[in-house]
CSV table of C-alpha atoms in Angstrom, one decimal:
chain,number,residue,atom,x,y,z
A,241,MET,CA,0.9,-22.6,-28.3
A,242,LYS,CA,2.0,-20.5,-25.3
A,243,LYS,CA,1.4,-23.6,-23.1
A,244,LYS,CA,3.5,-25.6,-25.5
A,245,PHE,CA,6.3,-23.3,-25.3
A,246,LEU,CA,6.2,-23.2,-21.6
A,247,LEU,CA,6.2,-26.9,-21.2
A,248,MET,CA,9.2,-27.3,-23.6
A,249,THR,CA,11.7,-25.4,-21.7
A,250,ALA,CA,10.2,-23.4,-18.8
A,251,ILE,CA,12.6,-24.5,-16.2
A,252,VAL,CA,12.4,-22.2,-13.2
A,253,LEU,CA,15.2,-22.7,-10.6
A,254,VAL,CA,14.6,-21.3,-7.1
A,255,MET,CA,16.3,-22.3,-3.9
A,256,ALA,CA,14.1,-24.1,-1.4
A,257,MET,CA,13.7,-27.2,0.7
A,258,LEU,CA,11.7,-30.3,-0.2
A,259,THR,CA,10.3,-32.4,2.5
A,260,GLY,CA,12.6,-35.4,3.0
A,261,CYS,CA,15.1,-34.0,0.4
A,262,ALA,CA,17.2,-30.9,0.7
A,263,GLY,CA,18.2,-29.0,-2.3
A,264,THR,CA,17.3,-26.7,-5.1
A,265,ILE,CA,13.8,-27.2,-6.6
A,266,VAL,CA,13.2,-27.3,-10.3
A,267,VAL,CA,9.8,-26.1,-11.5
A,268,VAL,CA,9.0,-27.6,-15.0
A,269,GLY,CA,5.5,-26.5,-16.1
A,270,ASP,CA,3.3,-27.4,-13.2
A,271,CYS,CA,5.7,-30.0,-11.7
A,272,THR,CA,8.6,-29.7,-9.2
A,273,CYS,CA,11.5,-31.9,-8.3
A,274,PRO,CA,14.9,-31.6,-6.5
A,275,THR,CA,18.0,-30.9,-8.4
A,276,ALA,CA,20.4,-32.8,-6.0
A,277,GLY,CA,21.5,-29.6,-4.2
A,278,ASN,CA,23.1,-28.0,-7.2
A,279,ASN,CA,23.7,-24.3,-7.1
A,280,VAL,CA,22.2,-23.2,-10.5
A,281,ALA,CA,21.0,-19.9,-11.7
A,282,ASP,CA,17.6,-18.4,-11.2
A,283,THR,CA,15.3,-17.2,-14.0
A,284,THR,CA,15.7,-13.7,-12.8
A,285,ARG,CA,18.7,-11.7,-13.8
A,286,PRO,CA,21.6,-13.2,-11.8
A,287,ASN,CA,24.5,-11.3,-10.3
A,288,VAL,CA,27.7,-11.7,-12.4
A,289,GLY,CA,31.2,-10.3,-12.3
A,290,ASP,CA,32.2,-6.8,-13.5
A,291,GLY,CA,32.0,-6.6,-17.2
A,292,GLU,CA,30.2,-9.8,-17.6
A,293,THR,CA,26.7,-10.0,-19.2
A,294,PRO,CA,24.4,-12.9,-18.0
A,295,LEU,CA,22.6,-14.6,-21.0
A,296,LYS,CA,19.5,-16.8,-21.2
A,297,THR,CA,19.7,-20.2,-22.8
A,298,GLY,CA,16.9,-21.4,-25.0
A,299,LEU,CA,15.9,-24.6,-27.0
A,300,ALA,CA,13.0,-25.2,-29.3
A,301,VAL,CA,12.1,-28.4,-31.3
A,302,SER,CA,9.6,-28.8,-34.3
A,303,THR,CA,8.8,-32.3,-35.6
A,304,GLN,CA,7.1,-32.9,-39.0
A,305,ILE,CA,5.8,-36.4,-40.2
A,306,SER,CA,3.4,-35.3,-42.8
A,307,ASP,CA,5.4,-36.7,-45.6
A,308,SER,CA,5.0,-40.2,-44.5
A,309,THR,CA,3.2,-42.6,-46.8
A,310,SER,CA,1.5,-46.0,-46.6
A,311,ALA,CA,2.9,-49.0,-48.5
A,312,THR,CA,1.3,-50.2,-51.9
A,313,ALA,CA,1.9,-53.3,-53.9
A,314,GLU,CA,4.2,-51.2,-56.0
A,315,LYS,CA,6.0,-49.2,-53.5
A,316,ASN,CA,7.3,-49.5,-50.0
A,317,GLY,CA,5.7,-47.2,-47.3
A,318,ALA,CA,7.8,-44.6,-45.5
A,319,ALA,CA,7.7,-43.1,-42.1
A,320,VAL,CA,9.5,-39.8,-42.7
A,321,TYR,CA,10.6,-37.6,-39.8
A,322,ASP,CA,12.1,-34.1,-40.1
A,323,ILE,CA,13.0,-32.6,-36.7
A,324,THR,CA,14.2,-29.0,-36.7
A,325,ILE,CA,16.0,-27.8,-33.7
A,326,ALA,CA,17.2,-24.3,-32.6
A,327,ALA,CA,19.4,-23.3,-29.7
A,328,VAL,CA,20.1,-19.7,-28.7
A,329,THR,CA,21.6,-17.5,-26.0
A,330,VAL,CA,19.9,-14.2,-25.5
A,331,ASP,CA,20.5,-11.3,-23.4
A,332,GLU,CA,17.9,-9.6,-21.1
A,333,ASN,CA,16.9,-7.2,-23.8
A,334,GLY,CA,16.0,-10.0,-26.2
A,335,VAL,CA,19.1,-9.7,-28.5
A,336,ILE,CA,20.3,-13.0,-29.8
A,337,ARG,CA,24.0,-13.4,-28.8
A,338,SER,CA,24.6,-16.9,-30.5
A,339,CYS,CA,22.4,-19.2,-32.4
A,340,LYS,CA,22.5,-22.8,-33.7
A,341,VAL,CA,20.1,-24.5,-36.0
A,342,ASP,CA,20.1,-28.2,-37.0
A,343,SER,CA,17.6,-30.9,-38.4
A,344,VAL,CA,17.3,-34.6,-38.0
A,345,PRO,CA,16.0,-36.4,-41.2
A,346,ALA,CA,15.1,-40.0,-40.9
A,347,THR,CA,13.1,-42.5,-42.9
A,348,VAL,CA,11.9,-46.0,-41.9
A,349,ASN,CA,10.6,-48.0,-44.9
A,350,PHE,CA,8.2,-50.9,-44.7
A,351,ASP,CA,6.5,-53.1,-47.2
A,352,ALA,CA,2.9,-54.1,-48.0
A,353,ALA,CA,3.1,-56.9,-45.5
A,354,GLY,CA,4.0,-54.5,-42.7
A,355,GLN,CA,7.7,-55.6,-42.5
A,356,ILE,CA,10.4,-53.1,-42.0
A,357,VAL,CA,13.0,-53.1,-44.7
A,358,THR,CA,15.3,-50.4,-43.5
A,359,ASP,CA,18.4,-51.5,-41.6
A,360,LEU,CA,17.6,-50.4,-38.0
A,361,ASN,CA,21.2,-50.0,-37.3
A,362,THR,CA,21.5,-47.2,-39.8
A,363,VAL,CA,23.4,-44.2,-38.5
A,364,ILE,CA,21.0,-41.1,-38.3
A,365,ASP,CA,23.2,-38.1,-38.9
A,366,THR,CA,21.8,-34.6,-38.7
A,367,LYS,CA,21.8,-32.3,-41.8
A,368,ASN,CA,24.7,-30.4,-40.4
A,369,GLU,CA,26.6,-33.6,-39.9
A,370,LYS,CA,25.8,-34.8,-43.4
A,371,GLY,CA,27.3,-31.6,-44.8
A,372,ALA,CA,28.0,-31.9,-48.5
A,373,ASN,CA,26.6,-35.4,-48.4
A,374,TYR,CA,23.1,-34.0,-47.9
A,375,GLY,CA,23.1,-33.4,-51.6
A,376,MET,CA,21.6,-30.0,-52.2
A,377,VAL,CA,24.6,-28.9,-54.3
A,378,ALA,CA,25.2,-32.2,-56.0
A,379,TYR,CA,21.7,-33.1,-56.8
A,380,GLY,CA,19.7,-29.8,-56.5
A,381,ASN,CA,22.2,-27.3,-58.0
A,382,ALA,CA,21.8,-25.2,-54.9
A,383,ILE,CA,24.3,-22.3,-54.4
A,384,ALA,CA,25.4,-23.8,-51.1
A,385,GLU,CA,24.7,-26.9,-48.9
A,386,TRP,CA,22.0,-26.9,-46.3
A,387,ASP,CA,24.4,-26.6,-43.4
A,388,ALA,CA,26.0,-23.5,-45.0
A,389,GLN,CA,22.7,-21.8,-45.6
A,390,VAL,CA,21.4,-22.4,-42.2
A,391,ALA,CA,24.7,-21.1,-40.7
A,392,ALA,CA,24.2,-17.9,-42.7
A,393,LEU,CA,20.7,-17.5,-41.2
A,394,CYS,CA,22.2,-18.1,-37.7
A,395,ASN,CA,25.0,-15.5,-38.4
A,396,PHE,CA,22.3,-13.1,-39.6
A,397,ALA,CA,20.4,-13.6,-36.4
A,398,VAL,CA,23.2,-12.7,-34.0
A,399,GLY,CA,22.8,-9.1,-32.7
A,400,LYS,CA,19.1,-9.0,-33.6
A,401,THR,CA,15.9,-9.3,-31.7
A,402,VAL,CA,13.3,-11.8,-33.0
A,403,GLU,CA,11.3,-8.8,-34.7
A,404,GLU,CA,14.5,-7.6,-36.4
A,405,LEU,CA,15.3,-11.1,-37.5
A,406,ARG,CA,11.9,-11.9,-38.9
A,407,SER,CA,11.6,-8.6,-40.7
A,408,GLY,CA,15.1,-8.9,-42.1
A,409,ALA,CA,15.3,-12.6,-43.0
A,410,VAL,CA,11.9,-13.5,-44.3
A,411,SER,CA,9.7,-11.9,-47.0
A,412,GLU,CA,6.0,-12.8,-47.7
A,413,SER,CA,7.1,-15.7,-49.7
A,414,GLY,CA,9.0,-17.2,-46.8
A,415,TYR,CA,12.4,-16.7,-48.5
A,416,ALA,CA,15.1,-14.1,-47.7
A,417,PRO,CA,14.2,-10.8,-49.3
A,418,GLU,CA,15.5,-10.3,-52.8
A,419,GLY,CA,18.6,-8.3,-53.2
A,420,THR,CA,19.9,-8.8,-49.7
A,421,ASP,CA,23.1,-10.3,-48.6
A,422,LEU,CA,21.2,-13.1,-46.8
A,423,ALA,CA,19.4,-14.0,-50.1
A,424,SER,CA,22.8,-14.5,-51.8
A,425,SER,CA,23.8,-17.1,-49.3
A,426,ALA,CA,20.5,-18.8,-48.2
A,427,THR,CA,18.1,-19.7,-51.0
A,428,ILE,CA,15.9,-22.2,-49.0
A,429,LYS,CA,12.7,-21.2,-47.4
A,430,LEU,CA,13.7,-19.6,-44.1
A,431,GLY,CA,10.3,-18.8,-42.5
A,432,GLY,CA,10.0,-22.2,-40.7
A,433,TYR,CA,13.6,-22.0,-39.2
A,434,VAL,CA,13.0,-18.4,-38.0
A,435,SER,CA,9.8,-19.6,-36.3
A,436,VAL,CA,11.8,-22.2,-34.4
A,437,ILE,CA,14.5,-19.7,-33.5
A,438,GLU,CA,11.7,-17.4,-32.3
A,439,ALA,CA,10.4,-20.3,-30.0
A,440,ALA,CA,13.9,-20.9,-28.6
A,441,VAL,CA,14.2,-17.2,-27.7
A,442,ASN,CA,10.7,-17.3,-26.0
A,443,ASN,CA,11.7,-20.3,-24.0
A,444,ALA,CA,15.2,-19.0,-22.9
A,445,LYS,CA,15.9,-18.8,-19.2
A,446,PHE,CA,18.8,-17.6,-17.2
A,447,LEU,CA,20.6,-21.0,-16.4
A,448,GLY,CA,24.2,-19.7,-15.9
A,449,ALA,CA,25.5,-18.7,-19.3
A,450,ILE,CA,27.3,-15.4,-19.6
A,451,ASP,CA,28.4,-13.5,-22.8
A,452,GLY,CA,31.3,-15.1,-24.5
A,453,ASP,CA,30.4,-18.6,-23.6
A,454,GLU,CA,30.4,-21.1,-26.5
A,455,LEU,CA,26.9,-22.5,-27.6
A,456,LYS,CA,26.7,-26.1,-28.5
A,457,LEU,CA,23.9,-28.2,-29.9
A,458,VAL,CA,24.0,-31.9,-30.3
A,459,THR,CA,21.8,-35.0,-30.8
A,460,LEU,CA,22.0,-38.7,-30.5
A,461,ASN,CA,19.5,-40.4,-32.9
A,462,SER,CA,18.3,-44.0,-33.4
A,463,ILE,CA,15.7,-45.9,-35.2
A,464,ALA,CA,16.6,-49.3,-33.5
A,465,SER,CA,13.4,-49.5,-31.5
A,466,SER,CA,11.2,-49.8,-34.6
A,467,VAL,CA,9.3,-53.1,-35.0
A,468,SER,CA,7.5,-54.8,-37.8
A,469,ALA,CA,3.8,-55.5,-37.8
A,470,THR,CA,2.2,-58.8,-37.1
A,471,ALA,CA,-1.3,-60.0,-37.5
A,472,GLU,CA,-1.9,-59.4,-33.9
A,473,LYS,CA,0.0,-56.1,-33.4
A,474,ALA,CA,0.7,-53.0,-35.4
A,475,GLY,CA,4.2,-52.2,-36.4
A,476,THR,CA,6.1,-48.9,-35.3
A,477,ALA,CA,8.6,-46.9,-37.0
A,478,GLN,CA,10.3,-45.2,-34.0
A,479,LEU,CA,12.8,-42.4,-34.1
A,480,ASP,CA,14.5,-41.5,-30.8
A,481,ALA,CA,16.2,-38.2,-30.9
A,482,ASN,CA,18.0,-37.1,-27.8
A,483,ILE,CA,18.9,-33.4,-27.7
A,484,ALA,CA,21.2,-31.3,-25.6
A,485,VAL,CA,22.1,-27.5,-25.6
A,486,VAL,CA,25.0,-26.6,-23.5
A,487,THR,CA,27.1,-23.5,-23.1
A,488,VAL,CA,30.7,-23.7,-22.2
A,489,LYS,CA,33.5,-21.6,-20.8
A,490,GLU,CA,37.1,-22.9,-20.5
A,491,GLY,CA,36.0,-26.4,-20.6
A,492,VAL,CA,33.3,-26.1,-17.9
A,493,ILE,CA,29.5,-26.3,-18.6
A,494,THR,CA,27.8,-23.0,-17.7
A,495,SER,CA,24.3,-24.0,-18.7
A,496,CYS,CA,22.5,-27.0,-20.0
A,497,ILE,CA,19.1,-28.1,-21.4
A,498,ILE,CA,18.2,-31.7,-22.4
A,499,ASP,CA,15.2,-32.8,-24.3
A,500,ALA,CA,14.1,-35.7,-26.5
A,501,VAL,CA,11.7,-36.7,-29.3
A,502,GLN,CA,10.3,-40.1,-29.2
A,503,GLY,CA,8.5,-40.2,-32.5
A,504,LYS,CA,6.2,-43.2,-33.2
A,505,ILE,CA,4.5,-43.8,-36.7
A,506,GLY,CA,2.3,-46.9,-36.6
A,507,PHE,CA,1.4,-49.1,-39.5
A,508,ASP,CA,-0.6,-52.4,-39.9
A,509,ALA,CA,0.1,-55.7,-41.5
A,510,THR,CA,-0.8,-54.3,-44.9
A,511,GLY,CA,1.6,-51.4,-44.7
A,512,ALA,CA,-1.1,-48.9,-44.1
A,513,ILE,CA,-0.2,-46.0,-41.7
A,514,THR,CA,-2.5,-45.8,-38.7
A,515,THR,CA,-1.0,-42.7,-37.0
A,516,ASP,CA,-2.6,-39.3,-37.6
A,517,LEU,CA,0.1,-37.5,-39.5
A,518,THR,CA,-1.4,-34.1,-38.8
A,519,ALA,CA,-1.1,-34.6,-35.0
A,520,PRO,CA,1.7,-32.6,-33.3
A,521,VAL,CA,4.8,-34.6,-32.2
A,522,GLN,CA,5.7,-33.2,-28.7
A,523,THR,CA,9.0,-33.6,-27.1
A,524,LYS,CA,9.3,-35.2,-23.8
A,525,ASN,CA,9.7,-32.0,-22.0
A,526,GLU,CA,6.5,-30.7,-23.7
A,527,LEU,CA,4.6,-33.9,-22.7
A,528,GLY,CA,5.5,-33.5,-19.2
A,529,GLU,CA,3.4,-35.7,-17.0
A,530,GLY,CA,1.7,-36.9,-20.4
A,531,TYR,CA,4.8,-38.9,-21.0
A,532,GLY,CA,3.6,-41.2,-18.2
A,533,MET,CA,6.6,-42.2,-16.2
A,534,LYS,CA,4.5,-41.4,-13.0
A,535,ALA,CA,1.2,-42.8,-14.2
A,536,TRP,CA,2.3,-46.0,-15.8
A,537,GLY,CA,5.8,-46.6,-14.4
A,538,GLN,CA,5.2,-45.5,-10.7
A,539,ALA,CA,8.2,-43.2,-11.1
A,540,GLN,CA,8.7,-40.5,-8.4
A,541,TYR,CA,9.6,-37.9,-11.0
A,542,GLU,CA,8.6,-37.5,-14.6
A,543,TRP,CA,11.1,-37.6,-17.5
A,544,ASN,CA,11.2,-33.9,-18.0
A,545,GLU,CA,11.8,-33.3,-14.3
A,546,GLN,CA,14.7,-35.9,-14.3
A,547,ALA,CA,16.3,-34.5,-17.4
A,548,ALA,CA,16.1,-31.0,-15.9
A,549,SER,CA,17.7,-32.2,-12.6
A,550,PHE,CA,20.5,-34.0,-14.6
A,551,ALA,CA,21.1,-30.7,-16.6
A,552,ALA,CA,21.4,-28.8,-13.3
A,553,TYR,CA,23.7,-31.4,-11.9
A,554,VAL,CA,26.2,-31.2,-14.7
A,555,THR,CA,26.3,-27.4,-14.8
A,556,GLY,CA,29.6,-26.3,-13.4
A,557,LYS,CA,31.3,-29.7,-14.4
A,558,THR,CA,33.8,-30.6,-17.2
A,559,ALA,CA,33.1,-33.3,-19.7
A,560,ASP,CA,35.4,-35.7,-18.0
A,561,GLN,CA,33.6,-35.1,-14.7
A,562,VAL,CA,30.2,-36.0,-16.4
A,563,ALA,CA,31.7,-39.0,-18.0
A,564,GLY,CA,32.9,-40.0,-14.5
A,565,ILE,CA,29.5,-39.8,-12.8
A,566,ALA,CA,29.2,-43.2,-11.0
A,567,VAL,CA,26.4,-45.5,-12.1
A,568,SER,CA,24.9,-48.7,-11.1
A,569,GLU,CA,23.1,-50.7,-13.9
A,570,GLY,CA,23.2,-47.5,-15.9
A,571,LYS,CA,21.5,-45.4,-13.2
A,572,PRO,CA,23.2,-42.8,-11.0
A,573,ALA,CA,24.9,-44.3,-8.0
A,574,ASP,CA,25.8,-40.9,-6.5
A,575,ALA,CA,23.3,-40.3,-3.7
A,576,ASP,CA,22.6,-36.6,-4.5
A,577,LEU,CA,21.9,-37.3,-8.2
A,578,ALA,CA,20.1,-40.5,-7.5
A,579,ALA,CA,17.7,-38.6,-5.3
A,580,SER,CA,16.1,-37.0,-8.3
A,581,VAL,CA,17.3,-39.1,-11.3
A,582,THR,CA,16.3,-42.7,-11.3
A,583,ILE,CA,16.4,-43.4,-15.0
A,584,LYS,CA,19.5,-44.6,-17.0
A,585,ILE,CA,21.8,-41.7,-17.8
A,586,GLY,CA,23.9,-43.1,-20.6
A,587,ASP,CA,22.2,-41.1,-23.3
A,588,PHE,CA,22.5,-37.9,-21.2
A,589,GLN,CA,26.3,-38.6,-20.6
A,590,GLY,CA,26.6,-39.4,-24.3
A,591,LEU,CA,25.1,-36.0,-25.3
A,592,ILE,CA,27.6,-34.1,-23.0
A,593,ALA,CA,30.5,-36.2,-24.4
A,594,LYS,CA,29.4,-35.4,-28.0
A,595,ALA,CA,29.1,-31.7,-27.2
A,596,PHE,CA,32.8,-31.8,-26.2
A,597,GLY,CA,33.9,-33.8,-29.2
A,598,LYS,CA,34.6,-36.9,-27.2
């Protein structure tokens, strides 16, 4: 588990020189890559102005697929994804200063012939984006909708350490302790969400944020890459969830983390699921070199390295400046950025635009 946390967001930024390419070096797990000469914060406590408190920025992601089911003659199969995401800023004493939690629910249905029956152009909104349409109040008689209950948990977390959060927010049953203010506003099980917040705190690094910066958590999600099964090849119910955490001050990005989940649930031409539903679904940052861009695509840098480099590059920029990054065939045309980011950056730019409401 410790290794998993380190791979997810252990981005250590130190000033150095790389043979043939000058600039800051990003260390992601055991891998290094240049960050196109950006001046970004170190993981040690940075120097800040008088009266300013530097904060760490953290992200954690947990993906569940265990509710997926194979198709039968009577009922379509379902590839069911539930991605829980937590973003935090934390001070050097481990006190949470801001917190965001969201979840990406997605289902791809297929029949007993292995044919996908879900519209692959379906918009995949997060639970926060669904708001009242998520239906906990309308169909489950809940006291409040999911987004409001999770917001209550996040509000409760602010000003607390992980230990204080866990002891105050979760009883042995996994729910908020009876009789507390939190229990009156959050009746869903909170234990899993607290665990993801804890992981985000453990992953947090000094990336440039200071106290008072606004924390934003956004996703861009799609099932469009899913394919039906044939007699020769298994089908795939694929969810692509691109994730960004940014902190902002006066319209300028002060820290940024980018990650992604590429979930794949396979099924054969009879609609039987072929994927181990108990296996962990790792993010691209967690996978590191296991994602395979170097091994199978002959890339110079792995996806997690390139995402970290892009995140460092946009730190200190406005949304308009990020949108204006020059591209050629979707890839960076700017020489500094292109030295370390060779993949298409449209999704990355889209995440930043969404974070700023553009």
